[in-house]
């Protein structure tokens, strides 16, 4: 808001006779009490009979006060006022108050008007009569449509209207004219005949209606009797128990029991299938582990055989020769190596045959390996004893 508008507002309030001096600095900050006092004073000056409460202690009271002020000046003075700016009570509220003060200032400065030129600026509320206004507007539209249709038929009706007027003028001029009287009689007789025909048609229509009514009454009576008989039959059927009802109840009870048994067996079957699948998976894992162990054993045997074939035990023979071993010790060592080689060959052949046959029980294989190892240990002990004897003989 400009400085000029603030100055004009202060001057107008002073000219209107406001009891308090207003400074332009009063609206730098929100001052609702001052704004409310100015609005209440302007409302009383505009309409002393207005019923506006000056209670602004609470928020709802302030809102109600602004609504009353806005309704008063909008409905009676037709001023466009923004209630939000009034509630702000700052410089922007002065713009809205300036509209009211300018309106009152112009009314005070302008010369008094004649009584004939005074207009009522009140704007009564018509919201309660909206339905009646809608009905009235619809009725006006219908009447206008009918009038338009009638005016479209004016060319046809004009000739008949002129004839009727001419006939009436002739009758009024010469009341005893035979032609007019005969024409009137013919018209009356035609109307009577038409009415008699209409009466006959109406009587036929009424007779048909009476006949139809009698037929409908008979149908209603017949349907009522059939309904009563059906109700009696239904009561009799409900009271009598069928012959197969006991058997049906027994079969239904047995079916329920069998269904429970079926559900239980099906649940057990599903559980056993689950357990079987778990055991099969465990067996497959165990079988795979055993095959891996057998593979490791075969690899170890193959490595041992390769070492035997490469002659890794020659160094041991030379050491025995240096120690003074005789030919019998060497021959026994060679025989031992040959026996070990043949035993390893036989054990590898047996293991390969077992693998080809589908993998028999691994525990038996382990037992065989254990026996073989025991035999080897026993033979090693025997060889040690023989070597010890040979050494003793050599010493002697």
PDB file of N, CA and C in Angstrom, residues 46-47 49-50 71-79 103 120-123:
ATOM      1  N   UNK A  46     -22.921   3.613   8.832  1.00  0.00           N
ATOM      2  CA  UNK A  46     -23.655   3.286   7.610  1.00  0.00           C
ATOM      3  C   UNK A  46     -25.070   2.821   7.931  1.00  0.00           C
ATOM      4  N   UNK A  47     -25.221   1.927   8.907  1.00  0.00           N
ATOM      5  CA  UNK A  47     -26.529   1.392   9.267  1.00  0.00           C
ATOM      6  C   UNK A  47     -26.623   1.324  10.786  1.00  0.00           C
ATOM      7  N   UNK A  49     -28.989   0.571  12.601  1.00  0.00           N
ATOM      8  CA  UNK A  49     -29.844  -0.529  13.051  1.00  0.00           C
ATOM      9  C   UNK A  49     -29.199  -1.904  12.873  1.00  0.00           C
ATOM     10  N   UNK A  50     -27.988  -1.940  12.398  1.00  0.00           N
ATOM     11  CA  UNK A  50     -27.313  -3.222  12.172  1.00  0.00           C
ATOM     12  C   UNK A  50     -26.962  -3.874  13.510  1.00  0.00           C
ATOM     13  N   UNK A  71     -20.522  -9.171   5.271  1.00  0.00           N
ATOM     14  CA  UNK A  71     -21.882  -9.417   4.764  1.00  0.00           C
ATOM     15  C   UNK A  71     -22.691  -8.127   4.691  1.00  0.00           C
ATOM     16  N   UNK A  72     -22.523  -7.262   5.666  1.00  0.00           N
ATOM     17  CA  UNK A  72     -23.266  -6.000   5.682  1.00  0.00           C
ATOM     18  C   UNK A  72     -22.927  -5.133   4.484  1.00  0.00           C
ATOM     19  N   UNK A  73     -21.660  -4.908   4.237  1.00  0.00           N
ATOM     20  CA  UNK A  73     -21.285  -3.986   3.147  1.00  0.00           C
ATOM     21  C   UNK A  73     -21.401  -4.619   1.774  1.00  0.00           C
ATOM     22  N   UNK A  74     -21.284  -5.979   1.698  1.00  0.00           N
ATOM     23  CA  UNK A  74     -21.452  -6.629   0.397  1.00  0.00           C
ATOM     24  C   UNK A  74     -22.918  -6.658  -0.004  1.00  0.00           C
ATOM     25  N   UNK A  75     -23.820  -6.972   0.939  1.00  0.00           N
ATOM     26  CA  UNK A  75     -25.235  -7.109   0.617  1.00  0.00           C
ATOM     27  C   UNK A  75     -25.933  -5.768   0.437  1.00  0.00           C
ATOM     28  N   UNK A  76     -25.543  -4.777   1.220  1.00  0.00           N
ATOM     29  CA  UNK A  76     -26.257  -3.494   1.169  1.00  0.00           C
ATOM     30  C   UNK A  76     -25.518  -2.440   0.359  1.00  0.00           C
ATOM     31  N   UNK A  77     -24.220  -2.322   0.522  1.00  0.00           N
ATOM     32  CA  UNK A  77     -23.469  -1.304  -0.212  1.00  0.00           C
ATOM     33  C   UNK A  77     -22.879  -1.829  -1.502  1.00  0.00           C
ATOM     34  N   UNK A  78     -22.923  -3.144  -1.703  1.00  0.00           N
ATOM     35  CA  UNK A  78     -22.387  -3.779  -2.908  1.00  0.00           C
ATOM     36  C   UNK A  78     -20.905  -3.449  -3.094  1.00  0.00           C
ATOM     37  N   UNK A  79     -20.161  -3.552  -2.028  1.00  0.00           N
ATOM     38  CA  UNK A  79     -18.730  -3.326  -2.061  1.00  0.00           C
ATOM     39  C   UNK A  79     -18.016  -4.683  -2.008  1.00  0.00           C
ATOM     40  N   UNK A 103     -16.535   5.231   0.220  1.00  0.00           N
ATOM     41  CA  UNK A 103     -17.967   5.192  -0.085  1.00  0.00           C
ATOM     42  C   UNK A 103     -18.750   6.144   0.823  1.00  0.00           C
ATOM     43  N   UNK A 120     -33.154   1.588  -3.412  1.00  0.00           N
ATOM     44  CA  UNK A 120     -32.902   0.636  -2.342  1.00  0.00           C
ATOM     45  C   UNK A 120     -31.768  -0.303  -2.785  1.00  0.00           C
ATOM     46  N   UNK A 121     -30.666  -0.206  -2.069  1.00  0.00           N
ATOM     47  CA  UNK A 121     -29.502  -1.011  -2.417  1.00  0.00           C
ATOM     48  C   UNK A 121     -29.495  -2.365  -1.721  1.00  0.00           C
ATOM     49  N   UNK A 122     -30.574  -2.650  -1.033  1.00  0.00           N
ATOM     50  CA  UNK A 122     -30.603  -3.942  -0.332  1.00  0.00           C
ATOM     51  C   UNK A 122     -30.675  -5.086  -1.339  1.00  0.00           C
ATOM     52  N   UNK A 123     -30.015  -6.138  -1.012  1.00  0.00           N
ATOM     53  CA  UNK A 123     -29.979  -7.327  -1.864  1.00  0.00           C
ATOM     54  C   UNK A 123     -30.529  -8.511  -1.074  1.00  0.00           C
TER      55      UNK A 123
END
